[in-house]
Amino acid sequence: MNITALQADITTLDVDAVVNAANTSLLGGGGVDGAIHRAAGPELLKACRTLGGCPTGDAKLTDGFKLPARYVIHTVGPVWHGGTRGEADQLASCYQRSLALAESAGARTVAFPSISTGVYRYPVEEAAQIAVSTVSQALKQCTAVKAVTFCCFSGADLAVYQKYLEQLTA
Ligand code: AR6
């Protein structure tokens, strides 16, 4: 299948583009954002400073600098407020906008972290379901992007993503 999940540190992945779960400032933070900035080096922050931030649900592209990945796609997931403030649509939009940017950059392989499910507290079950269904739909419109990986940090998250991926093929 062209959509898979694995357990890894996303900064180590040899893919064309890694997606960063950033905040609206795009100026760095903790979690996967911190890890990506540390691994990419200070040039990444310099590049991000020129972008003027990013609204929730949207995405912006930079080079990957010292990362194995050629590009970083910075997207801003929603903060979880119980699910009644449009979080699901915003999260789906992160995956759609990120894939659209990957497609226009000509990236063939893309890795996503589990957007919003850390500091932003989105429940992983709901988030994984949205991630898998949105990516499987959006990939049908892609010609450049050939493969997407969900890069899970924990084994527990990986099990959830695997479950929804299996349902796709069932
Ligand atoms: N590789 C892959 N996944 C990771 C890594 C890594 N190196 N490190 C953490 N994760 P989070 P959010 C997982 O909190 O919820 C930042 O401060 C983590 O276990 O990184 O979207 C930003 O600047 C979780 O499953 O992102 C924002 O302010 C997932 O990545 C805010 O956090 C997302 O957790 C964004 O919060």
CSV table of C-alpha atoms and ligand atoms in Angstrom, one decimal:
chain,number,residue,atom,x,y,z
A,1,MET,CA,0.0,0.0,0.0
A,2,ASN,CA,1.2,3.6,-0.6
A,3,ILE,CA,0.2,4.6,3.0
A,4,THR,CA,2.0,3.1,5.9
A,5,ALA,CA,2.8,3.7,9.5
A,6,LEU,CA,5.9,3.2,11.5
A,7,GLN,CA,7.4,4.1,14.9
A,8,ALA,CA,10.4,6.5,14.6
A,9,ASP,CA,11.8,9.9,15.3
A,10,ILE,CA,10.6,11.8,12.2
A,11,THR,CA,13.9,13.7,12.0
A,12,THR,CA,15.7,10.5,11.0
A,13,LEU,CA,13.5,9.6,8.0
A,14,ASP,CA,14.9,9.6,4.5
A,15,VAL,CA,11.9,11.0,2.7
A,16,ASP,CA,11.5,14.0,0.4
A,17,ALA,CA,9.3,15.9,2.8
A,18,VAL,CA,8.6,15.7,6.6
A,19,VAL,CA,5.7,17.5,8.0
A,20,ASN,CA,6.1,19.6,11.2
A,21,ALA,CA,3.3,20.0,13.8
A,22,ALA,CA,4.1,23.7,14.4
A,23,ASN,CA,2.2,26.7,15.9
A,24,THR,CA,0.9,29.8,14.2
A,25,SER,CA,4.2,31.7,14.8
A,26,LEU,CA,6.3,29.1,13.0
A,27,LEU,CA,9.1,30.1,15.2
A,28,GLY,CA,9.7,26.7,16.9
A,29,GLY,CA,8.4,25.1,20.1
A,30,GLY,CA,8.5,21.7,21.9
A,31,GLY,CA,7.6,18.2,20.8
A,32,VAL,CA,8.2,17.3,17.2
A,33,ASP,CA,8.6,21.0,16.3
A,34,GLY,CA,11.6,21.3,18.7
A,35,ALA,CA,13.1,18.1,17.4
A,36,ILE,CA,12.8,19.2,13.8
A,37,HIS,CA,14.4,22.6,14.5
A,38,ARG,CA,17.3,21.0,16.5
A,39,ALA,CA,18.0,18.5,13.7
A,40,ALA,CA,17.6,20.9,10.8
A,41,GLY,CA,19.9,23.5,12.4
A,42,PRO,CA,19.5,27.3,12.8
A,43,GLU,CA,19.0,27.9,9.1
A,44,LEU,CA,15.5,26.5,9.5
A,45,LEU,CA,14.4,29.2,12.0
A,46,LYS,CA,15.9,31.8,9.7
A,47,ALA,CA,13.8,30.5,6.8
A,48,CYS,CA,10.7,30.3,9.1
A,49,ARG,CA,11.1,34.0,10.1
A,50,THR,CA,10.5,35.0,6.5
A,51,LEU,CA,7.1,33.2,6.3
A,52,GLY,CA,5.0,35.5,8.5
A,53,GLY,CA,3.4,32.7,10.5
A,54,CYS,CA,0.7,30.3,9.4
A,55,PRO,CA,-3.0,30.1,10.2
A,56,THR,CA,-4.4,27.0,11.9
A,57,GLY,CA,-5.3,24.4,9.2
A,58,ASP,CA,-2.8,25.8,6.7
A,59,ALA,CA,0.8,24.8,5.8
A,60,LYS,CA,4.0,26.4,4.5
A,61,LEU,CA,7.1,24.9,3.0
A,62,THR,CA,10.8,25.4,3.7
A,63,ASP,CA,14.0,23.5,2.9
A,64,GLY,CA,15.0,20.7,5.3
A,65,PHE,CA,18.6,22.1,5.7
A,66,LYS,CA,20.5,19.5,7.8
A,67,LEU,CA,17.7,17.0,7.8
A,68,PRO,CA,17.8,14.0,5.5
A,69,ALA,CA,14.5,15.3,4.2
A,70,ARG,CA,14.7,17.9,1.4
A,71,TYR,CA,11.7,19.8,2.6
A,72,VAL,CA,9.9,20.6,5.8
A,73,ILE,CA,6.2,21.3,5.5
A,74,HIS,CA,5.1,23.3,8.5
A,75,THR,CA,1.4,22.9,9.4
A,76,VAL,CA,-0.6,24.2,12.3
A,77,GLY,CA,-3.0,21.7,13.9
A,78,PRO,CA,-6.0,22.8,16.0
A,79,VAL,CA,-5.8,22.9,19.8
A,80,TRP,CA,-8.4,20.4,21.1
A,81,HIS,CA,-11.3,22.1,22.8
A,82,GLY,CA,-13.7,19.1,23.0
A,83,GLY,CA,-14.4,18.8,19.3
A,84,THR,CA,-17.1,21.5,19.0
A,85,ARG,CA,-14.9,24.3,17.5
A,86,GLY,CA,-14.2,22.9,14.1
A,87,GLU,CA,-11.2,20.9,15.2
A,88,ALA,CA,-11.9,18.0,12.8
A,89,ASP,CA,-12.2,20.2,9.7
A,90,GLN,CA,-9.0,22.1,10.7
A,91,LEU,CA,-7.1,18.9,11.3
A,92,ALA,CA,-8.3,17.5,7.9
A,93,SER,CA,-7.2,20.7,6.3
A,94,CYS,CA,-3.7,20.3,7.7
A,95,TYR,CA,-3.3,17.0,5.9
A,96,GLN,CA,-4.8,18.3,2.7
A,97,ARG,CA,-2.8,21.6,2.6
A,98,SER,CA,0.4,19.7,3.4
A,99,LEU,CA,-0.1,17.2,0.7
A,100,ALA,CA,-0.9,20.0,-1.8
A,101,LEU,CA,2.4,21.7,-1.0
A,102,ALA,CA,4.3,18.4,-1.2
A,103,GLU,CA,2.7,17.8,-4.6
A,104,SER,CA,3.6,21.3,-5.9
A,105,ALA,CA,7.2,20.8,-4.7
A,106,GLY,CA,7.4,17.5,-6.5
A,107,ALA,CA,7.9,15.5,-3.4
A,108,ARG,CA,7.5,11.7,-4.0
A,109,THR,CA,7.6,10.6,-0.3
A,110,VAL,CA,6.1,12.4,2.7
A,111,ALA,CA,6.1,11.6,6.4
A,112,PHE,CA,3.5,13.1,8.8
A,113,PRO,CA,3.7,13.1,12.6
A,114,SER,CA,0.5,12.6,14.6
A,115,ILE,CA,-0.5,16.3,14.3
A,116,SER,CA,-2.2,17.9,17.3
A,117,THR,CA,-2.1,14.8,19.5
A,118,GLY,CA,0.7,16.0,21.8
A,119,VAL,CA,0.7,19.5,23.4
A,120,TYR,CA,-2.5,20.3,21.5
A,121,ARG,CA,-4.3,17.3,23.2
A,122,TYR,CA,-6.3,16.0,20.2
A,123,PRO,CA,-7.4,12.5,21.1
A,124,VAL,CA,-5.3,10.1,19.1
A,125,GLU,CA,-8.2,7.8,18.1
A,126,GLU,CA,-10.1,10.6,16.5
A,127,ALA,CA,-7.0,12.3,15.0
A,128,ALA,CA,-5.7,9.1,13.5
A,129,GLN,CA,-9.1,8.3,11.9
A,130,ILE,CA,-9.1,11.8,10.3
A,131,ALA,CA,-5.4,11.5,9.2
A,132,VAL,CA,-5.9,8.2,7.5
A,133,SER,CA,-9.1,9.0,5.8
A,134,THR,CA,-8.0,12.5,4.6
A,135,VAL,CA,-4.7,11.3,3.3
A,136,SER,CA,-6.2,8.3,1.5
A,137,GLN,CA,-8.7,10.6,-0.3
A,138,ALA,CA,-6.2,13.3,-1.1
A,139,LEU,CA,-3.6,10.9,-2.4
A,140,LYS,CA,-6.0,10.0,-5.2
A,141,GLN,CA,-5.5,13.5,-6.6
A,142,CYS,CA,-1.7,13.4,-6.3
A,143,THR,CA,0.6,12.5,-9.2
A,144,ALA,CA,4.0,13.5,-7.7
A,145,VAL,CA,3.4,12.1,-4.2
A,146,LYS,CA,3.7,8.4,-4.3
A,147,ALA,CA,3.9,7.3,-0.7
A,148,VAL,CA,2.9,8.7,2.7
A,149,THR,CA,4.2,7.5,6.1
A,150,PHE,CA,2.6,8.2,9.4
A,151,CYS,CA,5.5,8.5,11.7
A,152,CYS,CA,4.4,7.6,15.2
A,153,PHE,CA,6.5,8.4,18.2
A,154,SER,CA,5.0,5.8,20.5
A,155,GLY,CA,4.1,2.1,20.0
A,156,ALA,CA,0.6,2.9,21.3
A,157,ASP,CA,0.1,5.6,18.7
A,158,LEU,CA,1.4,3.2,16.0
A,159,ALA,CA,-1.2,0.6,17.0
A,160,VAL,CA,-4.0,3.2,16.5
A,161,TYR,CA,-2.8,4.3,13.1
A,162,GLN,CA,-2.3,0.6,12.0
A,163,LYS,CA,-5.9,-0.1,13.0
A,164,TYR,CA,-7.3,2.6,10.8
A,165,LEU,CA,-4.9,1.7,7.9
A,166,GLU,CA,-6.1,-1.9,8.1
A,167,GLN,CA,-9.7,-0.7,7.9
A,168,LEU,CA,-8.9,1.1,4.6
A,169,THR,CA,-7.8,-2.2,2.9
A,170,ALA,CA,-10.6,-4.3,4.6
B,1,AR6,N1,9.2,12.4,15.8
B,1,AR6,C1,7.9,12.0,15.6
B,1,AR6,N2,6.9,12.3,16.4
B,1,AR6,C2,7.2,13.1,17.5
B,1,AR6,C3,8.5,13.5,17.8
B,1,AR6,C4,9.6,13.1,16.9
B,1,AR6,N3,10.8,13.5,17.0
B,1,AR6,N4,8.5,14.2,18.9
B,1,AR6,C5,7.2,14.3,19.3
B,1,AR6,N5,6.5,13.5,18.5
B,1,AR6,P1,3.4,17.7,19.5
B,1,AR6,P2,1.0,19.2,18.6
B,1,AR6,C6,5.0,13.3,18.5
B,1,AR6,O1,3.2,18.1,20.9
B,1,AR6,O2,0.1,18.4,19.6
B,1,AR6,C7,4.9,22.4,19.7
B,1,AR6,O3,5.4,23.1,20.8
B,1,AR6,C8,4.3,13.4,19.8
B,1,AR6,O4,4.5,12.2,20.6
B,1,AR6,O5,4.8,17.8,18.9
B,1,AR6,O6,0.5,19.4,17.2
B,1,AR6,C9,4.5,23.3,18.6
B,1,AR6,O7,5.4,24.4,18.5
B,1,AR6,C10,2.8,13.5,19.3
B,1,AR6,O8,2.4,12.2,19.0
B,1,AR6,O9,2.5,18.6,18.5
B,1,AR6,C11,3.1,23.8,19.0
B,1,AR6,O10,3.1,24.8,19.9
B,1,AR6,C12,3.0,14.2,18.0
B,1,AR6,O11,4.4,14.2,17.7
B,1,AR6,C13,2.5,22.5,19.6
B,1,AR6,O12,3.7,21.8,20.1
B,1,AR6,C14,2.5,15.7,18.1
B,1,AR6,O13,2.8,16.2,19.3
B,1,AR6,C15,1.8,21.6,18.6
B,1,AR6,O14,1.2,20.6,19.3
